[in-house]
Amino acid sequence: MDVRTVETQPIPGQKPGTSGLRKKVTVFQAPNYVENFVQSIFDALENLAGQTLVVGGDGRYFNREAIGTILRMAAANGVGRVLVGQGGLLSTPAASNVIRVRRAFGGLILSASHNPGGPHGDFGIKYNVANGGPAPEAITEAVHARTLAITRYRILDEPAPDIDRIGEARLGAMIVEVIDPVADYHALMRKLFDFDLIRQAIAGGLTLRFDAMHAVTGPYARVILVDDLGVSEGSVVNAVPSPDFGGGHPDPNLVHSRELYELMMGEDAPDLGAASDGDGDRNLIIGRGQFVTPSDSLAILAANSHLAPGYRQGIAGIARSMPTSAAADRVAEKLGVGAYETPTGWKFFGTLLDAGLATLCGEESAGTGSNHVREKDGLWAVLLWLNIVAARGEPVREIVAAHWREYGRNYYTRHDYEEVESSAAEGLMAALRASLHSLPGLTFAGSMVEKADDFAYTDPVDSSATARQGIRVLFADGSRIVYRLSGTGTAGATLRVYIERYEPDPAKQGGDTQQVLASLIAAADEIAGIGARTGRERPDVVT
Ligand code: VG1
Ligand code: CO
């Protein structure tokens, strides 16, 4: 076995963000960039020798090259076995599942999620631990510290085996096992949902449009939706993963899924429209004539989850990220189960899921999931919606309206200002922080500020503390404005502003979100000086 030890030097900036290390492809292609980061992960882990790792990605440009390097380095670092998705593909939730069912030590997921791909797009590497979830901060910090001290990496001087053929091969002393990326995930979905009921509803005329956005969910959607559930072939679109996502932006929101939105608002709309992102962990849900905000989706799924076999026994609790609307909290209250508010990013849900405190989790950024894996899961959300629609026999629009009547409606929007000059964005946040003490008592948009803070979180299970997770301006009437900077962008800074107002009166629940929130949106600008500090008159993306 020809292990080569290569001298290297620390490369600045290899700091994992909200979800792993994300940079431009050109940055990852620089000499030693992948090698340094991967060796730092291996160095930060204890007892790696002889263990099993899972490796796969969303199929974006550079996926195969990165996997080749990772396999050769894993072999040189004494890993016993690596499970690789065929063709290098594994959706993020499927990777999480494989780690769990195969009792792997951990896994490397190669994705920049919803960010564009291709030679000029983005790439990313994320390490997940044995529970199938993203590494907690203690590990990502240790990895980052290693990247700043690294002096050498180990790699095998032997080409990695073919990853297109299912089966086992040797690489040095290590076994590379190429697996079907869909099979285990499909089996898990069949356990959670009433496939017979959904199949009957589809045979009886329930229609669906699923847009895989040329990303990783295509193969999963074909097997599960078309082959198993009987959805017509043409209902699953853009189902072949491509390295540049067909030149598109695999972000399932109202901007990048405009075509789907228009279809769903039109005369010939199917019953349910859905899309997933680059790595298959996000979901967009649109009923005929009814967009469902991700925050509402979490609440509605939680309120109806007992209709699916996997959740028939009830749920233990609901966790949401802080910027996600409070809609889910009202469901938790009614069900008499715990409600948890965590910082942004799925890694904060892991301890709650492992401890059995939460069963469902969600984020306003189109992420929903449950304790079936330790990542958010796009197709899971689509299947749970299908199961609920089939069980209730009602259109999505009516399910949403009934939910609002019962619980009230949280009008909710997120405004993103992308590629803002970093110093302007940092300055805006610093000024907001400095003004926190003077905001309470002031009135904006007819509402009085009750409290303003910088969200800090102490994990109720392991007591780990995380500070500075976003500025919250909380109004006496329950309205809220939240400001934070993105931790997934690769150019400049992205300012996210989250705006929410609660409306209990059913007679006032049919309004247009942007209009209803207009005065709060203006207040958000007034409080933070967004226009003045960033030079932007309007956000780039409104969801
Ligand atoms: C964004 C979302 C966050 C999500 C993260 C990873 O992070 O806001 O809710 O967990 O992306 O999702 P940020 O720091 O840019 O706001 V994915 O589908 O990109 O892995
Ligand atoms: Co994603």
XYZ file of C-alpha atoms and ligand atoms in Angstrom:
564
model
C 0.000 0.000 0.000
C 1.508 3.253 -1.161
C 0.608 5.946 1.376
C 2.104 9.298 0.586
C 2.481 11.978 3.245
C 2.365 15.384 1.617
C 3.594 18.549 3.262
C 1.133 21.398 3.274
C 0.388 24.729 4.893
C -2.737 26.100 6.526
C -5.199 27.760 4.161
C -7.179 30.581 5.752
C -10.971 30.660 5.604
C -11.714 26.949 5.996
C -14.352 27.669 8.596
C -17.593 25.676 8.369
C -20.686 27.905 8.315
C -24.382 27.197 8.922
C -24.024 23.920 7.037
C -20.450 22.853 6.309
C -17.717 24.567 4.332
C -19.060 26.327 1.223
C -16.925 28.139 -1.320
C -16.699 28.736 -5.027
C -15.680 25.663 -7.033
C -12.565 27.554 -8.097
C -11.569 27.893 -4.438
C -12.006 24.138 -3.846
C -9.932 23.453 -6.969
C -6.907 25.285 -5.572
C -3.936 23.053 -4.671
C -4.412 21.195 -1.362
C -7.734 22.898 -0.609
C -9.836 19.730 -0.433
C -6.923 17.725 0.993
C -6.301 20.171 3.839
C -9.950 20.297 4.843
C -10.522 16.543 4.642
C -7.344 15.767 6.578
C -8.425 18.302 9.211
C -11.741 16.486 9.565
C -9.951 13.141 9.920
C -7.494 14.617 12.429
C -10.289 16.100 14.511
C -12.013 12.716 14.844
C -10.892 10.197 17.388
C -10.754 6.461 16.734
C -11.311 6.727 13.000
C -9.144 3.706 12.194
C -11.091 0.710 10.912
C -14.392 2.594 10.921
C -17.069 2.914 8.226
C -17.792 6.256 6.565
C -20.528 7.265 4.121
C -19.692 9.519 1.170
C -21.985 11.067 -1.405
C -23.138 14.337 -2.840
C -25.716 16.143 -4.902
C -23.951 15.475 -8.209
C -22.796 19.011 -8.750
C -19.657 19.929 -10.673
C -16.505 18.676 -8.857
C -18.483 15.991 -6.975
C -16.608 13.097 -8.572
C -13.162 14.657 -8.237
C -13.767 15.398 -4.561
C -15.020 11.863 -3.923
C -11.913 10.410 -5.597
C -9.683 12.474 -3.320
C -11.710 11.638 -0.217
C -11.570 7.893 -0.953
C -7.794 7.931 -1.439
C -7.326 9.962 1.739
C -9.719 7.794 3.750
C -7.735 4.703 2.714
C -4.476 6.409 3.680
C -5.920 7.398 7.053
C -6.903 3.862 8.000
C -10.656 3.997 7.404
C -12.024 0.445 7.137
C -14.881 0.874 4.703
C -16.524 3.661 2.753
C -20.094 3.423 1.476
C -20.505 5.560 -1.632
C -23.756 6.323 -3.410
C -23.691 5.024 -7.005
C -22.387 7.720 -9.330
C -21.368 9.672 -6.238
C -24.995 10.565 -5.529
C -26.704 10.650 -2.150
C -29.279 13.206 -1.125
C -28.516 14.781 2.237
C -31.405 13.013 4.028
C -30.545 9.710 2.313
C -26.918 10.059 3.454
C -28.149 10.697 6.990
C -30.260 7.544 6.759
C -27.415 5.387 5.415
C -25.165 6.533 8.268
C -27.866 5.442 10.706
C -28.974 2.129 9.217
C -25.446 0.982 8.428
C -24.213 2.178 11.839
C -21.433 4.149 10.223
C -19.007 6.284 12.192
C -19.996 9.349 10.153
C -20.160 10.683 6.642
C -19.008 13.335 4.233
C -21.754 15.054 2.264
C -20.651 17.015 -0.771
C -23.033 19.808 -1.563
C -23.594 23.527 -1.563
C -27.301 22.796 -1.332
C -29.422 25.461 -3.031
C -26.423 27.455 -4.310
C -25.787 27.325 -8.080
C -23.355 24.718 -9.436
C -21.055 24.377 -12.421
C -17.420 25.459 -12.839
C -18.236 28.983 -11.675
C -20.770 27.921 -9.070
C -20.371 26.724 -5.502
C -19.196 23.540 -3.832
C -19.304 22.354 -0.254
C -18.171 19.656 2.167
C -19.986 18.805 5.358
C -19.182 16.220 7.998
C -22.020 14.318 9.681
C -21.659 12.290 12.847
C -22.880 8.819 13.846
C -26.461 9.899 14.586
C -26.668 10.940 10.919
C -26.767 14.636 11.688
C -24.453 17.550 10.947
C -21.440 17.698 13.240
C -22.137 19.822 16.311
C -20.210 23.034 16.810
C -17.607 21.450 19.085
C -16.495 19.307 16.127
C -16.728 21.995 13.429
C -14.641 24.257 15.648
C -12.051 21.535 16.184
C -11.893 20.975 12.414
C -11.427 24.676 11.814
C -8.646 24.795 14.427
C -6.905 21.891 12.636
C -7.085 23.697 9.293
C -5.077 26.511 10.882
C -2.352 24.202 12.160
C -2.100 21.512 9.484
C 1.359 20.612 8.193
C 0.756 17.381 6.233
C -1.931 15.177 4.757
C -2.005 11.501 3.851
C -3.181 10.130 0.532
C -2.959 6.794 -1.247
C -1.054 6.755 -4.536
C -3.577 4.586 -6.287
C -6.643 5.586 -8.310
C -10.004 5.288 -6.579
C -12.258 2.502 -7.881
C -15.176 2.972 -10.256
C -18.116 4.451 -8.336
C -20.693 3.782 -11.047
C -20.940 0.028 -10.451
C -22.740 -1.298 -7.396
C -20.577 -3.661 -5.393
C -17.344 -3.831 -3.412
C -13.790 -3.028 -4.418
C -10.541 -2.597 -2.542
C -8.517 0.561 -2.266
C -5.381 -0.319 -0.331
C -6.631 -2.025 2.813
C -9.973 -0.212 2.674
C -13.195 -1.505 1.139
C -15.155 0.807 -1.123
C -18.771 -0.311 -1.278
C -20.871 1.352 -3.951
C -24.539 1.334 -2.897
C -27.890 2.095 -4.485
C -28.537 5.663 -3.273
C -32.318 5.255 -3.252
C -33.103 1.802 -1.809
C -32.664 2.360 1.956
C -34.380 5.726 1.774
C -37.307 4.283 -0.161
C -37.707 1.538 2.456
C -37.753 4.142 5.224
C -40.437 6.214 3.490
C -42.590 3.108 3.096
C -42.462 2.606 6.840
C -43.486 6.176 7.651
C -46.314 6.769 5.196
C -49.484 5.028 4.057
C -48.366 4.164 0.534
C -51.579 2.212 -0.190
C -53.732 5.196 0.687
C -51.612 7.591 -1.385
C -51.556 5.135 -4.309
C -55.360 4.868 -4.199
C -55.772 8.643 -4.087
C -53.479 9.015 -7.084
C -55.324 6.291 -8.990
C -58.519 8.135 -8.080
C -57.334 11.368 -9.654
C -55.084 13.191 -7.132
C -52.514 15.047 -9.244
C -48.982 16.199 -8.486
C -46.177 18.178 -10.066
C -42.749 17.591 -8.559
C -39.791 19.645 -9.778
C -36.413 18.070 -8.969
C -34.675 21.166 -10.368
C -32.049 19.018 -12.204
C -30.706 18.107 -8.793
C -30.326 15.031 -6.618
C -33.990 14.213 -5.873
C -34.727 13.190 -9.483
C -33.773 9.511 -9.048
C -35.563 9.335 -5.679
C -38.738 10.925 -7.058
C -38.835 8.539 -10.016
C -38.593 5.426 -7.883
C -40.904 6.578 -5.105
C -43.450 8.812 -6.820
C -43.626 7.328 -10.304
C -42.688 3.638 -9.972
C -44.170 2.981 -6.542
C -47.010 5.473 -6.064
C -48.154 5.598 -9.663
C -47.747 9.319 -10.323
C -47.631 9.888 -14.085
C -44.182 10.060 -15.677
C -44.650 13.654 -16.829
C -45.499 14.839 -13.305
C -41.887 14.589 -12.176
C -39.894 17.190 -14.067
C -36.200 18.063 -14.330
C -35.465 14.656 -12.851
C -31.990 14.019 -14.250
C -29.262 15.406 -11.961
C -26.861 17.626 -13.853
C -23.520 19.094 -12.696
C -24.775 22.649 -13.212
C -28.446 21.983 -12.430
C -29.404 22.698 -16.035
C -27.919 26.156 -15.663
C -30.495 26.935 -12.958
C -30.440 27.811 -9.311
C -31.708 24.776 -7.363
C -33.404 26.845 -4.687
C -37.075 25.927 -4.316
C -38.549 29.326 -3.528
C -40.994 31.648 -5.239
C -38.213 33.260 -7.249
C -36.428 30.201 -8.621
C -39.538 28.040 -8.854
C -41.561 30.691 -10.642
C -42.788 28.308 -13.330
C -44.159 25.897 -10.752
C -45.807 28.763 -8.898
C -47.502 30.003 -12.036
C -48.700 26.521 -12.902
C -50.162 26.165 -9.415
C -51.971 29.485 -9.620
C -53.409 28.699 -13.057
C -56.530 26.980 -14.385
C -54.931 23.584 -14.930
C -53.089 23.355 -11.649
C -52.579 19.881 -10.164
C -53.615 19.297 -6.550
C -50.126 19.560 -5.131
C -47.003 21.277 -6.472
C -43.617 20.648 -4.883
C -39.917 21.113 -5.483
C -36.687 20.252 -3.714
C -33.233 21.808 -3.675
C -29.757 20.752 -4.847
C -29.154 18.182 -2.108
C -32.778 17.183 -1.486
C -33.230 18.478 2.031
C -35.513 21.448 1.292
C -39.084 21.460 0.059
C -41.449 23.926 -1.527
C -45.148 23.173 -1.151
C -47.831 24.881 -3.222
C -51.435 23.719 -3.337
C -53.780 24.635 -6.168
C -54.080 28.402 -5.745
C -52.288 28.302 -2.380
C -48.620 28.793 -1.551
C -47.801 27.318 1.847
C -45.060 29.168 3.710
C -42.489 26.793 5.171
C -43.364 28.034 8.652
C -47.037 27.237 8.087
C -46.098 23.928 6.505
C -44.283 22.858 9.680
C -47.293 23.811 11.789
C -49.814 22.096 9.499
C -47.723 18.936 9.167
C -47.383 18.769 12.937
C -51.116 19.271 13.488
C -51.930 16.485 10.992
C -48.990 14.138 11.466
C -51.144 11.526 13.242
C -52.670 10.767 9.815
C -49.402 9.107 8.750
C -48.561 5.670 10.216
C -45.077 6.743 11.344
C -46.525 9.403 13.640
C -49.829 7.787 14.620
C -48.645 7.396 18.212
C -48.277 11.172 18.513
C -45.293 13.478 18.556
C -43.056 14.345 21.499
C -42.400 17.972 20.599
C -41.809 20.469 17.811
C -38.572 22.371 17.294
C -38.136 25.359 15.015
C -35.270 27.693 14.269
C -35.594 31.113 15.866
C -36.415 33.037 12.645
C -39.175 30.536 11.772
C -42.659 31.862 12.564
C -44.379 30.975 15.813
C -47.155 29.070 13.988
C -45.743 25.709 15.109
C -45.640 26.841 18.748
C -49.437 27.154 18.762
C -49.776 23.587 17.522
C -47.372 22.339 20.183
C -49.376 24.183 22.816
C -52.633 22.637 21.665
C -51.114 19.152 21.511
C -49.583 19.676 24.936
C -46.072 18.870 23.708
C -42.774 20.751 23.974
C -41.914 23.689 21.696
C -38.229 24.454 21.125
C -36.597 27.509 19.535
C -33.064 26.926 18.275
C -30.466 28.872 16.287
C -30.532 28.589 12.482
C -29.157 25.345 11.022
C -30.164 21.719 11.365
C -27.224 20.853 13.624
C -29.097 22.381 16.569
C -31.979 19.902 16.284
C -29.813 16.797 16.716
C -29.667 16.706 20.501
C -33.433 17.325 20.803
C -34.198 14.500 18.368
C -31.707 12.114 19.981
C -33.134 12.812 23.427
C -36.694 12.214 22.223
C -37.741 15.758 23.118
C -38.754 16.728 19.588
C -40.248 14.623 16.793
C -40.780 17.245 14.087
C -38.436 20.109 13.252
C -38.513 22.927 10.756
C -36.982 26.088 9.436
C -38.507 28.993 7.558
C -35.984 28.350 4.775
C -38.054 25.478 3.383
C -36.673 22.787 5.638
C -38.853 20.312 7.479
C -38.044 16.935 8.893
C -38.509 14.513 11.747
C -36.744 12.000 13.917
C -36.596 9.518 10.987
C -33.179 10.964 10.053
C -31.044 13.815 11.402
C -31.317 16.163 8.421
C -34.198 18.044 6.936
C -35.879 16.073 4.214
C -37.552 17.449 1.099
C -39.260 14.347 -0.272
C -40.362 13.318 3.208
C -42.299 16.606 3.444
C -43.883 16.010 0.036
C -44.913 12.489 1.052
C -46.340 13.663 4.381
C -48.362 16.313 2.547
C -49.578 13.688 0.070
C -50.508 11.384 2.938
C -52.432 14.174 4.684
C -54.230 15.341 1.534
C -55.164 11.733 0.720
C -56.381 11.061 4.267
C -58.388 14.270 4.607
C -59.723 14.235 1.058
C -59.568 18.033 1.024
C -57.637 20.451 -1.153
C -54.477 22.049 0.269
C -56.157 25.436 0.178
C -58.914 24.268 2.507
C -56.488 22.512 4.850
C -54.513 25.774 5.184
C -57.620 27.937 5.673
C -58.979 25.565 8.325
C -55.630 25.649 10.106
C -55.630 29.459 10.219
C -59.214 29.535 11.467
C -58.274 27.232 14.292
C -54.858 28.585 15.255
C -54.702 32.066 13.724
C -52.446 33.090 10.849
C -48.848 34.179 11.175
C -48.302 36.492 8.231
C -44.651 35.933 7.437
C -42.020 37.006 4.935
C -38.248 36.948 4.554
C -36.382 39.642 2.663
C -32.847 38.832 1.506
C -30.270 41.410 0.483
C -27.602 39.413 -1.320
C -23.931 40.122 -1.958
C -23.959 43.198 0.216
C -20.508 44.570 0.873
C -19.316 42.688 3.974
C -18.278 45.777 5.927
C -21.657 47.455 5.324
C -23.490 44.362 6.515
C -21.260 43.968 9.584
C -21.725 47.662 10.331
C -25.485 47.346 10.151
C -25.491 44.427 12.586
C -23.072 46.166 14.945
C -25.219 49.301 14.998
C -28.314 47.209 15.683
C -26.559 45.469 18.546
C -25.543 48.803 19.977
C -29.124 50.093 19.796
C -30.759 47.102 21.489
C -31.142 48.746 24.889
C -32.820 51.849 23.445
C -35.495 50.075 21.353
C -37.950 48.870 24.022
C -40.766 51.376 24.525
C -40.450 52.888 21.043
C -43.378 52.554 18.646
C -43.042 51.536 14.998
C -45.856 50.715 12.575
C -48.374 51.206 15.343
C -46.740 48.552 17.526
C -44.595 49.066 20.600
C -41.270 47.303 21.005
C -41.421 45.154 24.091
C -38.011 43.544 23.915
C -34.932 43.568 21.708
C -32.034 41.159 21.995
C -29.342 39.184 20.214
C -30.605 35.597 20.290
C -28.507 33.274 22.431
C -29.192 29.595 22.942
C -28.279 27.046 25.525
C -28.931 23.510 24.369
C -31.336 21.920 26.884
C -29.700 18.518 26.447
C -25.943 19.101 26.425
C -25.895 22.683 27.783
C -23.660 23.914 24.961
C -24.071 27.658 24.481
C -24.298 29.575 21.203
C -24.403 33.364 21.135
C -25.097 36.102 18.570
C -27.613 34.187 16.486
C -29.660 37.113 15.219
C -31.164 40.389 16.381
C -34.776 40.087 17.489
C -37.110 43.037 17.806
C -40.211 41.761 19.577
C -43.369 43.851 19.678
C -46.044 43.873 22.361
C -48.704 42.602 19.908
C -46.639 39.524 19.050
C -45.190 40.951 15.828
C -41.497 40.434 15.258
C -38.590 41.571 13.112
C -35.406 39.461 13.018
C -32.092 40.362 11.383
C -29.199 38.029 10.743
C -26.362 37.458 8.312
C -26.324 34.288 6.260
C -23.758 31.605 7.051
C -23.994 29.812 3.703
C -23.181 32.480 1.113
C -19.925 32.526 -0.815
C -19.775 36.148 -2.018
C -20.028 39.254 0.175
C -22.669 39.113 2.893
C -26.350 38.247 2.711
C -28.606 40.120 5.092
C -31.779 38.252 5.970
C -34.697 40.147 7.480
C -37.610 38.100 8.798
C -40.940 39.825 9.419
C -43.967 38.366 11.148
C -47.400 39.471 12.395
C -50.035 37.311 14.037
C -53.682 37.570 12.970
C -56.207 35.620 15.044
C -59.313 37.030 13.319
C -60.477 34.691 10.483
C -62.084 37.679 8.732
C -58.630 39.232 8.330
C -56.693 36.125 7.302
C -57.140 36.416 3.561
C -54.804 39.374 3.019
C -51.752 39.641 0.802
C -48.657 39.014 2.903
C -46.529 41.889 1.608
C -49.417 44.341 1.978
C -50.359 43.212 5.459
C -46.730 43.444 6.538
C -45.946 46.699 4.664
C -45.757 48.918 7.722
C -43.561 46.418 9.595
C -41.341 46.099 6.531
C -40.922 49.876 6.551
C -40.171 49.703 10.268
C -37.500 47.082 9.610
C -35.741 49.545 7.325
C -36.186 52.399 9.761
C -34.784 50.447 12.718
C -31.728 49.090 10.899
C -31.162 51.736 8.234
C -30.998 49.037 5.551
C -31.327 51.409 2.599
C -28.879 53.935 3.956
C -26.245 51.390 5.016
C -26.394 48.966 2.081
C -27.453 51.332 -0.697
C -30.217 48.886 -1.582
C -33.732 50.107 -2.226
C -35.332 46.706 -2.177
C -34.439 43.113 -1.331
C -33.100 40.742 -4.007
C -35.259 37.840 -2.919
C -38.606 37.929 -1.154
C -39.971 34.651 0.146
C -29.614 28.841 5.251
C -30.969 28.812 5.913
C -30.959 27.850 7.070
C -30.508 26.457 6.584
C -29.171 26.567 5.882
C -28.736 25.266 5.263
O -28.641 29.303 6.166
O -31.355 30.095 6.350
O -32.238 27.793 7.644
O -30.380 25.581 7.666
O -29.260 27.536 4.827
O -29.692 24.770 4.381
P -28.119 30.824 6.192
O -27.043 30.856 7.232
O -27.652 31.137 4.818
O -29.300 31.660 6.559
V -29.199 23.994 2.966
O -30.571 23.313 2.237
O -28.437 25.253 2.221
O -28.147 22.843 3.516
Co -30.171 21.872 0.973
